[in-house]
Amino acid sequence: MKTVVIFYALGEQEMRKLYSFALDEEKCIFFVKVDGFFKEEDAKIYLSEFQTVVNSINPSIFTLIIDGRGQEEVPSDVVDDIIFVLKLYWMANFKTLIIISPTSPASRIQVENCAHKINFPGVFVDSVEEAYNLLNK
């Protein structure tokens, strides 16, 4: 597996990793890990970098795994942004979409409610192991 991008943003006290991408071309898995709270500028950079990776592969043969366990609850006015990102994942036409649900109960509910609103075709799981187990069936 090769790491494509790791992005850091200035936090209040230290640098914090907002996301990382890993592309396993042999197993056809694009693994994305997201952490913390994205500010608007962070989100723009994330979306640009995500699209760059998607444009370099054939998504229809790849599984996209989004590890969202570290996502923090977002203000209600950002819900449309969550829906936008879920649609982006969906419209990229990945073979399989797997979301590892946020650990925070409030964040989990937010993301799952957004997915339900748009009939998101992905599968929600609770752990990385569960995500990979789905691929081995």
Short mmCIF file of N, CA, C and O in Angstrom, two decimals:
data_model
loop_
_atom_site.label_atom_id
_atom_site.label_comp_id
_atom_site.label_asym_id
_atom_site.label_seq_id
_atom_site.Cartn_x
_atom_site.Cartn_y
_atom_site.Cartn_z
N MET A 1 0.86 -1.17 0.00
CA MET A 1 0.00 0.00 0.00
C MET A 1 0.90 1.22 0.00
O MET A 1 1.85 1.31 0.75
N LYS A 2 0.59 2.17 -0.87
CA LYS A 2 1.40 3.38 -0.88
C LYS A 2 0.57 4.56 -0.40
O LYS A 2 -0.58 4.71 -0.78
N THR A 3 1.13 5.36 0.46
CA THR A 3 0.44 6.54 0.94
C THR A 3 0.55 7.62 -0.11
O THR A 3 1.62 7.87 -0.64
N VAL A 4 -0.57 8.24 -0.41
CA VAL A 4 -0.59 9.26 -1.43
C VAL A 4 -0.44 10.65 -0.83
O VAL A 4 0.39 11.42 -1.24
N VAL A 5 -1.23 10.97 0.19
CA VAL A 5 -1.24 12.32 0.74
C VAL A 5 -1.50 12.25 2.24
O VAL A 5 -2.33 11.48 2.69
N ILE A 6 -0.79 13.07 2.98
CA ILE A 6 -1.13 13.30 4.38
C ILE A 6 -1.18 14.81 4.53
O ILE A 6 -0.24 15.50 4.17
N PHE A 7 -2.27 15.31 5.06
CA PHE A 7 -2.46 16.75 5.16
C PHE A 7 -2.55 17.15 6.62
O PHE A 7 -3.30 16.56 7.38
N TYR A 8 -1.79 18.16 6.99
CA TYR A 8 -1.81 18.67 8.34
C TYR A 8 -2.36 20.09 8.34
O TYR A 8 -2.10 20.86 7.41
N ALA A 9 -3.09 20.44 9.36
CA ALA A 9 -3.57 21.81 9.51
C ALA A 9 -3.12 22.32 10.87
O ALA A 9 -2.90 21.55 11.80
N LEU A 10 -3.01 23.62 10.97
CA LEU A 10 -2.62 24.19 12.25
C LEU A 10 -3.78 24.13 13.22
O LEU A 10 -4.86 24.65 12.95
N GLY A 11 -3.57 23.42 14.31
CA GLY A 11 -4.56 23.39 15.37
C GLY A 11 -4.27 24.51 16.34
O GLY A 11 -3.36 25.32 16.14
N GLU A 12 -5.04 24.58 17.40
CA GLU A 12 -4.82 25.66 18.36
C GLU A 12 -3.48 25.52 19.07
O GLU A 12 -2.86 26.50 19.42
N GLN A 13 -3.06 24.28 19.31
CA GLN A 13 -1.82 24.10 20.05
C GLN A 13 -0.75 23.35 19.26
O GLN A 13 0.42 23.44 19.59
N GLU A 14 -1.14 22.60 18.25
CA GLU A 14 -0.16 21.80 17.52
C GLU A 14 -0.70 21.45 16.15
O GLU A 14 -1.87 21.65 15.86
N MET A 15 0.16 20.92 15.32
CA MET A 15 -0.27 20.43 14.02
C MET A 15 -1.13 19.20 14.25
O MET A 15 -0.83 18.39 15.12
N ARG A 16 -2.17 19.06 13.48
CA ARG A 16 -3.01 17.87 13.59
C ARG A 16 -3.23 17.30 12.21
O ARG A 16 -3.37 18.04 11.24
N LYS A 17 -3.25 15.99 12.12
CA LYS A 17 -3.48 15.34 10.84
C LYS A 17 -4.98 15.32 10.58
O LYS A 17 -5.74 14.79 11.37
N LEU A 18 -5.41 15.93 9.48
CA LEU A 18 -6.83 15.95 9.14
C LEU A 18 -7.23 14.74 8.32
O LEU A 18 -8.32 14.22 8.49
N TYR A 19 -6.37 14.32 7.41
CA TYR A 19 -6.71 13.16 6.61
C TYR A 19 -5.46 12.54 6.01
O TYR A 19 -4.42 13.17 5.92
N SER A 20 -5.60 11.30 5.63
CA SER A 20 -4.54 10.63 4.88
C SER A 20 -5.19 9.72 3.85
O SER A 20 -6.30 9.23 4.06
N PHE A 21 -4.51 9.56 2.74
CA PHE A 21 -4.97 8.69 1.67
C PHE A 21 -3.95 7.57 1.51
O PHE A 21 -2.75 7.82 1.55
N ALA A 22 -4.43 6.37 1.30
CA ALA A 22 -3.55 5.26 0.95
C ALA A 22 -4.20 4.51 -0.20
O ALA A 22 -5.40 4.23 -0.18
N LEU A 23 -3.41 4.23 -1.21
CA LEU A 23 -3.90 3.56 -2.40
C LEU A 23 -3.21 2.22 -2.52
O LEU A 23 -1.98 2.16 -2.65
N ASP A 24 -3.98 1.15 -2.42
CA ASP A 24 -3.45 -0.20 -2.59
C ASP A 24 -3.89 -0.67 -3.97
O ASP A 24 -5.01 -1.14 -4.15
N GLU A 25 -3.01 -0.48 -4.94
CA GLU A 25 -3.36 -0.81 -6.32
C GLU A 25 -3.46 -2.31 -6.55
O GLU A 25 -4.22 -2.75 -7.40
N GLU A 26 -2.74 -3.07 -5.77
CA GLU A 26 -2.78 -4.53 -5.91
C GLU A 26 -4.14 -5.08 -5.48
O GLU A 26 -4.72 -5.93 -6.14
N LYS A 27 -4.66 -4.57 -4.36
CA LYS A 27 -5.96 -5.05 -3.85
C LYS A 27 -7.12 -4.17 -4.30
O LYS A 27 -8.26 -4.43 -3.95
N CYS A 28 -6.81 -3.11 -5.04
CA CYS A 28 -7.81 -2.17 -5.55
C CYS A 28 -8.63 -1.56 -4.42
O CYS A 28 -9.87 -1.59 -4.42
N ILE A 29 -7.91 -0.99 -3.45
CA ILE A 29 -8.54 -0.32 -2.31
C ILE A 29 -7.98 1.09 -2.20
O ILE A 29 -6.76 1.30 -2.21
N PHE A 30 -8.88 2.05 -2.09
CA PHE A 30 -8.51 3.43 -1.82
C PHE A 30 -9.01 3.70 -0.41
O PHE A 30 -10.21 3.71 -0.15
N PHE A 31 -8.07 3.85 0.53
CA PHE A 31 -8.38 4.01 1.95
C PHE A 31 -8.17 5.46 2.34
O PHE A 31 -7.09 6.02 2.12
N VAL A 32 -9.20 6.06 2.91
CA VAL A 32 -9.14 7.45 3.33
C VAL A 32 -9.44 7.51 4.82
O VAL A 32 -10.44 6.96 5.28
N LYS A 33 -8.58 8.16 5.56
CA LYS A 33 -8.80 8.35 7.00
C LYS A 33 -8.98 9.83 7.25
O LYS A 33 -8.16 10.64 6.84
N VAL A 34 -10.09 10.18 7.89
CA VAL A 34 -10.38 11.58 8.21
C VAL A 34 -10.50 11.73 9.72
O VAL A 34 -11.04 10.88 10.40
N ASP A 35 -9.97 12.85 10.23
CA ASP A 35 -9.97 13.09 11.67
C ASP A 35 -10.33 14.55 11.94
O ASP A 35 -9.98 15.43 11.16
N GLY A 36 -10.95 14.76 13.08
CA GLY A 36 -11.17 16.13 13.55
C GLY A 36 -12.25 16.87 12.82
O GLY A 36 -13.14 16.30 12.21
N PHE A 37 -12.13 18.17 12.85
CA PHE A 37 -13.10 19.07 12.25
C PHE A 37 -12.44 19.84 11.12
O PHE A 37 -11.40 20.46 11.30
N PHE A 38 -13.02 19.77 9.94
CA PHE A 38 -12.50 20.45 8.76
C PHE A 38 -13.06 21.87 8.70
O PHE A 38 -14.28 22.05 8.73
N LYS A 39 -12.18 22.83 8.57
CA LYS A 39 -12.63 24.19 8.27
C LYS A 39 -12.87 24.25 6.76
O LYS A 39 -12.48 23.36 6.02
N GLU A 40 -13.49 25.33 6.31
CA GLU A 40 -13.85 25.43 4.90
C GLU A 40 -12.64 25.26 3.98
O GLU A 40 -12.70 24.53 3.00
N GLU A 41 -11.55 25.92 4.31
CA GLU A 41 -10.35 25.82 3.46
C GLU A 41 -9.78 24.41 3.48
O GLU A 41 -9.33 23.90 2.45
N ASP A 42 -9.81 23.75 4.65
CA ASP A 42 -9.34 22.36 4.75
C ASP A 42 -10.18 21.47 3.84
O ASP A 42 -9.65 20.59 3.15
N ALA A 43 -11.48 21.68 3.84
CA ALA A 43 -12.39 20.86 3.04
C ALA A 43 -12.11 21.03 1.55
O ALA A 43 -12.12 20.05 0.79
N LYS A 44 -11.84 22.25 1.12
CA LYS A 44 -11.54 22.50 -0.29
C LYS A 44 -10.29 21.74 -0.71
O LYS A 44 -10.24 21.13 -1.78
N ILE A 45 -9.26 21.78 0.13
CA ILE A 45 -8.01 21.08 -0.19
C ILE A 45 -8.25 19.58 -0.21
O ILE A 45 -7.79 18.88 -1.11
N TYR A 46 -8.98 19.08 0.78
CA TYR A 46 -9.30 17.65 0.84
C TYR A 46 -10.00 17.20 -0.44
O TYR A 46 -9.62 16.20 -1.05
N LEU A 47 -11.04 17.93 -0.84
CA LEU A 47 -11.81 17.55 -2.02
C LEU A 47 -10.94 17.58 -3.28
O LEU A 47 -11.05 16.69 -4.13
N SER A 48 -10.06 18.56 -3.38
CA SER A 48 -9.17 18.64 -4.53
C SER A 48 -8.20 17.46 -4.56
O SER A 48 -8.01 16.82 -5.61
N GLU A 49 -7.60 17.15 -3.42
CA GLU A 49 -6.67 16.03 -3.35
C GLU A 49 -7.39 14.70 -3.59
O GLU A 49 -6.85 13.81 -4.27
N PHE A 50 -8.58 14.55 -3.03
CA PHE A 50 -9.37 13.33 -3.25
C PHE A 50 -9.63 13.15 -4.74
O PHE A 50 -9.42 12.07 -5.29
N GLN A 51 -10.07 14.21 -5.41
CA GLN A 51 -10.38 14.13 -6.84
C GLN A 51 -9.14 13.83 -7.66
O GLN A 51 -9.22 13.08 -8.65
N THR A 52 -7.99 14.34 -7.25
CA THR A 52 -6.74 14.05 -7.96
C THR A 52 -6.45 12.55 -7.93
O THR A 52 -6.08 11.96 -8.95
N VAL A 53 -6.63 11.92 -6.77
CA VAL A 53 -6.40 10.48 -6.67
C VAL A 53 -7.43 9.73 -7.51
O VAL A 53 -7.08 8.82 -8.27
N VAL A 54 -8.69 10.11 -7.39
CA VAL A 54 -9.75 9.43 -8.16
C VAL A 54 -9.46 9.51 -9.66
O VAL A 54 -9.64 8.53 -10.39
N ASN A 55 -8.98 10.65 -10.12
CA ASN A 55 -8.68 10.83 -11.53
C ASN A 55 -7.49 9.99 -12.00
O ASN A 55 -7.30 9.79 -13.20
N SER A 56 -6.69 9.49 -11.06
CA SER A 56 -5.51 8.70 -11.42
C SER A 56 -5.79 7.20 -11.45
O SER A 56 -4.90 6.42 -11.79
N ILE A 57 -7.01 6.80 -11.11
CA ILE A 57 -7.36 5.37 -11.06
C ILE A 57 -8.67 5.14 -11.82
O ILE A 57 -9.33 6.08 -12.24
N ASN A 58 -9.03 3.87 -11.95
CA ASN A 58 -10.34 3.50 -12.48
C ASN A 58 -11.21 3.13 -11.28
O ASN A 58 -11.15 1.99 -10.80
N PRO A 59 -12.01 4.07 -10.76
CA PRO A 59 -12.75 3.81 -9.53
C PRO A 59 -13.69 2.60 -9.61
O PRO A 59 -13.95 1.97 -8.59
N SER A 60 -14.14 2.25 -10.80
CA SER A 60 -15.10 1.15 -10.91
C SER A 60 -14.53 -0.20 -10.51
O SER A 60 -15.28 -1.16 -10.29
N ILE A 61 -13.20 -0.29 -10.39
CA ILE A 61 -12.61 -1.55 -9.92
C ILE A 61 -12.05 -1.43 -8.50
O ILE A 61 -11.49 -2.38 -7.97
N PHE A 62 -12.21 -0.25 -7.89
CA PHE A 62 -11.69 0.00 -6.55
C PHE A 62 -12.80 0.04 -5.51
O PHE A 62 -13.92 0.46 -5.80
N THR A 63 -12.44 -0.35 -4.30
CA THR A 63 -13.29 -0.15 -3.14
C THR A 63 -12.80 1.10 -2.44
O THR A 63 -11.60 1.27 -2.24
N LEU A 64 -13.72 1.97 -2.09
CA LEU A 64 -13.39 3.15 -1.31
C LEU A 64 -13.78 2.88 0.14
O LEU A 64 -14.93 2.54 0.43
N ILE A 65 -12.80 2.95 1.03
CA ILE A 65 -13.05 2.81 2.46
C ILE A 65 -12.75 4.15 3.10
O ILE A 65 -11.63 4.66 3.00
N ILE A 66 -13.76 4.73 3.74
CA ILE A 66 -13.60 6.00 4.44
C ILE A 66 -13.61 5.69 5.94
O ILE A 66 -14.62 5.23 6.47
N ASP A 67 -12.49 5.92 6.60
CA ASP A 67 -12.40 5.72 8.04
C ASP A 67 -12.73 7.04 8.71
O ASP A 67 -11.90 7.93 8.81
N GLY A 68 -13.97 7.16 9.16
CA GLY A 68 -14.44 8.40 9.76
C GLY A 68 -14.52 8.35 11.27
O GLY A 68 -15.19 9.20 11.88
N ARG A 69 -13.86 7.39 11.88
CA ARG A 69 -13.97 7.24 13.34
C ARG A 69 -13.56 8.50 14.09
O ARG A 69 -14.09 8.77 15.16
N GLY A 70 -12.64 9.28 13.54
CA GLY A 70 -12.14 10.46 14.24
C GLY A 70 -12.91 11.74 13.93
O GLY A 70 -12.57 12.80 14.44
N GLN A 71 -13.94 11.64 13.11
CA GLN A 71 -14.71 12.82 12.77
C GLN A 71 -15.44 13.36 13.99
O GLN A 71 -16.03 12.60 14.76
N GLU A 72 -15.39 14.66 14.12
CA GLU A 72 -16.07 15.32 15.23
C GLU A 72 -17.44 15.79 14.77
O GLU A 72 -17.69 15.96 13.58
N GLU A 73 -18.31 16.02 15.74
CA GLU A 73 -19.63 16.55 15.44
C GLU A 73 -19.47 17.91 14.76
O GLU A 73 -18.59 18.69 15.10
N VAL A 74 -20.30 18.14 13.78
CA VAL A 74 -20.23 19.41 13.06
C VAL A 74 -21.49 20.22 13.33
O VAL A 74 -22.54 19.66 13.66
N PRO A 75 -21.39 21.54 13.19
CA PRO A 75 -22.59 22.36 13.37
C PRO A 75 -23.65 21.97 12.36
O PRO A 75 -23.35 21.50 11.26
N SER A 76 -24.90 22.18 12.72
CA SER A 76 -26.00 21.76 11.85
C SER A 76 -25.97 22.45 10.49
O SER A 76 -26.46 21.90 9.51
N ASP A 77 -25.35 23.62 10.40
CA ASP A 77 -25.30 24.31 9.11
C ASP A 77 -24.28 23.68 8.15
O ASP A 77 -24.17 24.10 7.00
N VAL A 78 -23.56 22.66 8.60
CA VAL A 78 -22.58 21.98 7.76
C VAL A 78 -23.14 20.66 7.22
O VAL A 78 -22.50 19.97 6.44
N VAL A 79 -24.35 20.32 7.61
CA VAL A 79 -24.96 19.06 7.18
C VAL A 79 -25.00 18.97 5.66
O VAL A 79 -24.74 17.91 5.08
N ASP A 80 -25.29 20.07 4.98
CA ASP A 80 -25.31 20.04 3.51
C ASP A 80 -23.94 19.68 2.95
O ASP A 80 -23.85 19.04 1.90
N ASP A 81 -22.89 20.06 3.65
CA ASP A 81 -21.53 19.70 3.21
C ASP A 81 -21.29 18.19 3.34
O ASP A 81 -20.63 17.59 2.49
N ILE A 82 -21.82 17.61 4.40
CA ILE A 82 -21.70 16.15 4.56
C ILE A 82 -22.41 15.46 3.41
O ILE A 82 -21.88 14.52 2.81
N ILE A 83 -23.60 15.92 3.09
CA ILE A 83 -24.36 15.34 1.99
C ILE A 83 -23.59 15.49 0.68
O ILE A 83 -23.49 14.55 -0.11
N PHE A 84 -22.99 16.66 0.46
CA PHE A 84 -22.21 16.89 -0.75
C PHE A 84 -21.06 15.89 -0.86
O PHE A 84 -20.82 15.31 -1.93
N VAL A 85 -20.34 15.68 0.23
CA VAL A 85 -19.19 14.77 0.21
C VAL A 85 -19.65 13.32 -0.02
O VAL A 85 -19.05 12.59 -0.80
N LEU A 86 -20.74 12.93 0.63
CA LEU A 86 -21.27 11.58 0.40
C LEU A 86 -21.66 11.39 -1.07
O LEU A 86 -21.39 10.34 -1.66
N LYS A 87 -22.27 12.41 -1.65
CA LYS A 87 -22.63 12.34 -3.08
C LYS A 87 -21.37 12.26 -3.94
O LYS A 87 -21.36 11.53 -4.94
N LEU A 88 -20.34 13.00 -3.57
CA LEU A 88 -19.07 12.93 -4.30
C LEU A 88 -18.52 11.51 -4.29
O LEU A 88 -18.11 10.98 -5.34
N TYR A 89 -18.50 10.88 -3.12
CA TYR A 89 -18.03 9.50 -3.03
C TYR A 89 -18.86 8.59 -3.93
O TYR A 89 -18.34 7.74 -4.65
N TRP A 90 -20.17 8.77 -3.89
CA TRP A 90 -21.09 7.94 -4.66
C TRP A 90 -20.90 8.16 -6.16
O TRP A 90 -20.81 7.21 -6.94
N MET A 91 -20.85 9.41 -6.58
CA MET A 91 -20.76 9.73 -8.00
C MET A 91 -19.41 9.39 -8.62
O MET A 91 -19.28 9.36 -9.84
N ALA A 92 -18.42 9.11 -7.79
CA ALA A 92 -17.11 8.71 -8.32
C ALA A 92 -17.17 7.29 -8.91
O ALA A 92 -16.24 6.87 -9.58
N ASN A 93 -18.26 6.60 -8.65
CA ASN A 93 -18.51 5.26 -9.23
C ASN A 93 -17.53 4.19 -8.77
O ASN A 93 -17.04 3.39 -9.58
N PHE A 94 -17.25 4.17 -7.46
CA PHE A 94 -16.43 3.11 -6.92
C PHE A 94 -17.21 1.79 -6.96
O PHE A 94 -18.44 1.78 -6.89
N LYS A 95 -16.47 0.71 -7.06
CA LYS A 95 -17.08 -0.62 -7.07
C LYS A 95 -17.85 -0.85 -5.78
O LYS A 95 -18.98 -1.34 -5.79
N THR A 96 -17.24 -0.47 -4.66
CA THR A 96 -17.85 -0.64 -3.35
C THR A 96 -17.52 0.58 -2.51
O THR A 96 -16.41 1.11 -2.59
N LEU A 97 -18.48 1.01 -1.69
CA LEU A 97 -18.29 2.14 -0.77
C LEU A 97 -18.51 1.64 0.65
O LEU A 97 -19.58 1.12 0.97
N ILE A 98 -17.50 1.82 1.48
CA ILE A 98 -17.61 1.40 2.88
C ILE A 98 -17.22 2.59 3.75
O ILE A 98 -16.16 3.19 3.57
N ILE A 99 -18.08 2.92 4.69
CA ILE A 99 -17.82 4.00 5.63
C ILE A 99 -17.66 3.40 7.01
O ILE A 99 -18.55 2.69 7.50
N ILE A 100 -16.53 3.68 7.65
CA ILE A 100 -16.35 3.29 9.05
C ILE A 100 -16.90 4.45 9.87
O ILE A 100 -16.39 5.57 9.81
N SER A 101 -17.98 4.19 10.58
CA SER A 101 -18.73 5.24 11.27
C SER A 101 -17.91 5.96 12.32
O SER A 101 -17.05 5.36 12.98
N PRO A 102 -18.19 7.26 12.49
CA PRO A 102 -17.52 8.01 13.55
C PRO A 102 -17.76 7.38 14.92
O PRO A 102 -18.83 6.80 15.16
N THR A 103 -16.78 7.51 15.78
CA THR A 103 -16.90 6.98 17.14
C THR A 103 -17.86 7.82 17.96
O THR A 103 -18.61 7.29 18.78
N SER A 104 -17.85 9.12 17.74
CA SER A 104 -18.75 10.02 18.46
C SER A 104 -20.20 9.71 18.09
O SER A 104 -20.55 9.72 16.92
N PRO A 105 -21.05 9.42 19.09
CA PRO A 105 -22.45 9.11 18.79
C PRO A 105 -23.15 10.22 18.01
O PRO A 105 -23.91 9.94 17.07
N ALA A 106 -22.89 11.47 18.35
CA ALA A 106 -23.54 12.58 17.65
C ALA A 106 -23.09 12.63 16.18
O ALA A 106 -23.92 12.81 15.28
N SER A 107 -21.80 12.46 15.94
CA SER A 107 -21.28 12.47 14.58
C SER A 107 -21.82 11.30 13.78
O SER A 107 -22.15 11.43 12.60
N ARG A 108 -21.88 10.16 14.42
CA ARG A 108 -22.40 8.96 13.77
C ARG A 108 -23.82 9.20 13.28
O ARG A 108 -24.15 8.91 12.13
N ILE A 109 -24.65 9.75 14.14
CA ILE A 109 -26.04 10.02 13.79
C ILE A 109 -26.11 11.02 12.64
O ILE A 109 -26.88 10.84 11.69
N GLN A 110 -25.28 12.07 12.71
CA GLN A 110 -25.27 13.08 11.64
C GLN A 110 -24.96 12.44 10.29
O GLN A 110 -25.67 12.66 9.30
N VAL A 111 -23.89 11.68 10.23
CA VAL A 111 -23.46 11.09 8.96
C VAL A 111 -24.49 10.08 8.45
O VAL A 111 -24.85 10.08 7.27
N GLU A 112 -24.98 9.23 9.34
CA GLU A 112 -25.94 8.22 8.91
C GLU A 112 -27.26 8.84 8.48
O GLU A 112 -27.89 8.38 7.52
N ASN A 113 -27.69 9.92 9.15
CA ASN A 113 -28.90 10.63 8.72
C ASN A 113 -28.72 11.25 7.34
O ASN A 113 -29.62 11.22 6.50
N CYS A 114 -27.55 11.83 7.11
CA CYS A 114 -27.27 12.42 5.79
C CYS A 114 -27.29 11.33 4.71
O CYS A 114 -27.84 11.53 3.62
N ALA A 115 -26.68 10.20 5.01
CA ALA A 115 -26.65 9.09 4.04
C ALA A 115 -28.07 8.60 3.74
O ALA A 115 -28.41 8.32 2.59
N HIS A 116 -28.89 8.53 4.77
CA HIS A 116 -30.27 8.08 4.60
C HIS A 116 -31.05 9.05 3.70
O HIS A 116 -31.83 8.63 2.85
N LYS A 117 -30.81 10.35 3.87
CA LYS A 117 -31.52 11.38 3.07
C LYS A 117 -31.29 11.21 1.58
O LYS A 117 -32.16 11.53 0.77
N ILE A 118 -30.11 10.74 1.20
CA ILE A 118 -29.79 10.62 -0.22
C ILE A 118 -29.77 9.16 -0.70
O ILE A 118 -29.33 8.88 -1.81
N ASN A 119 -30.22 8.25 0.14
CA ASN A 119 -30.19 6.82 -0.19
C ASN A 119 -28.79 6.36 -0.60
O ASN A 119 -28.60 5.68 -1.61
N PHE A 120 -27.80 6.80 0.18
CA PHE A 120 -26.40 6.47 -0.09
C PHE A 120 -26.23 4.96 -0.17
O PHE A 120 -26.66 4.22 0.72
N PRO A 121 -25.59 4.48 -1.25
CA PRO A 121 -25.49 3.03 -1.46
C PRO A 121 -24.37 2.34 -0.69
O PRO A 121 -24.20 1.13 -0.81
N GLY A 122 -23.62 3.08 0.10
CA GLY A 122 -22.51 2.49 0.82
C GLY A 122 -22.95 1.71 2.05
O GLY A 122 -24.10 1.78 2.48
N VAL A 123 -22.00 0.99 2.59
CA VAL A 123 -22.21 0.17 3.78
C VAL A 123 -21.52 0.85 4.95
O VAL A 123 -20.39 1.33 4.82
N PHE A 124 -22.18 0.89 6.10
CA PHE A 124 -21.60 1.45 7.31
C PHE A 124 -21.15 0.31 8.22
O PHE A 124 -21.90 -0.64 8.43
N VAL A 125 -19.93 0.43 8.71
CA VAL A 125 -19.37 -0.56 9.62
C VAL A 125 -18.75 0.18 10.80
O VAL A 125 -18.64 1.41 10.79
N ASP A 126 -18.32 -0.57 11.82
CA ASP A 126 -17.78 0.04 13.03
C ASP A 126 -16.27 -0.01 13.16
O ASP A 126 -15.71 0.64 14.04
N SER A 127 -15.59 -0.78 12.31
CA SER A 127 -14.14 -0.91 12.46
C SER A 127 -13.46 -1.18 11.13
O SER A 127 -14.10 -1.60 10.16
N VAL A 128 -12.16 -0.96 11.11
CA VAL A 128 -11.36 -1.26 9.92
C VAL A 128 -11.44 -2.75 9.62
O VAL A 128 -11.59 -3.15 8.46
N GLU A 129 -11.36 -3.56 10.66
CA GLU A 129 -11.42 -5.01 10.48
C GLU A 129 -12.73 -5.43 9.81
O GLU A 129 -12.74 -6.27 8.91
N GLU A 130 -13.81 -4.83 10.25
CA GLU A 130 -15.12 -5.15 9.67
C GLU A 130 -15.17 -4.75 8.20
O GLU A 130 -15.72 -5.46 7.36
N ALA A 131 -14.57 -3.61 7.87
CA ALA A 131 -14.53 -3.16 6.48
C ALA A 131 -13.78 -4.17 5.61
O ALA A 131 -14.27 -4.56 4.55
N TYR A 132 -12.61 -4.59 6.06
CA TYR A 132 -11.83 -5.54 5.28
C TYR A 132 -12.47 -6.92 5.23
O TYR A 132 -12.35 -7.62 4.24
N ASN A 133 -13.17 -7.30 6.29
CA ASN A 133 -13.88 -8.58 6.29
C ASN A 133 -14.98 -8.60 5.22
O ASN A 133 -15.24 -9.64 4.62
N LEU A 134 -15.62 -7.46 4.99
CA LEU A 134 -16.64 -7.39 3.93
C LEU A 134 -16.03 -7.69 2.57
O LEU A 134 -16.69 -8.27 1.69
N LEU A 135 -14.79 -7.29 2.37
CA LEU A 135 -14.15 -7.49 1.09
C LEU A 135 -13.74 -8.94 0.86
O LEU A 135 -13.55 -9.36 -0.27
N ASN A 136 -13.59 -9.68 1.94
CA ASN A 136 -13.14 -11.07 1.83
C ASN A 136 -14.29 -12.06 1.71
O ASN A 136 -14.07 -13.25 1.75
N LYS A 137 -15.51 -11.55 1.59
CA LYS A 137 -16.66 -12.47 1.46
C LYS A 137 -16.91 -12.82 0.03
O LYS A 137 -16.62 -12.16 -0.88
#
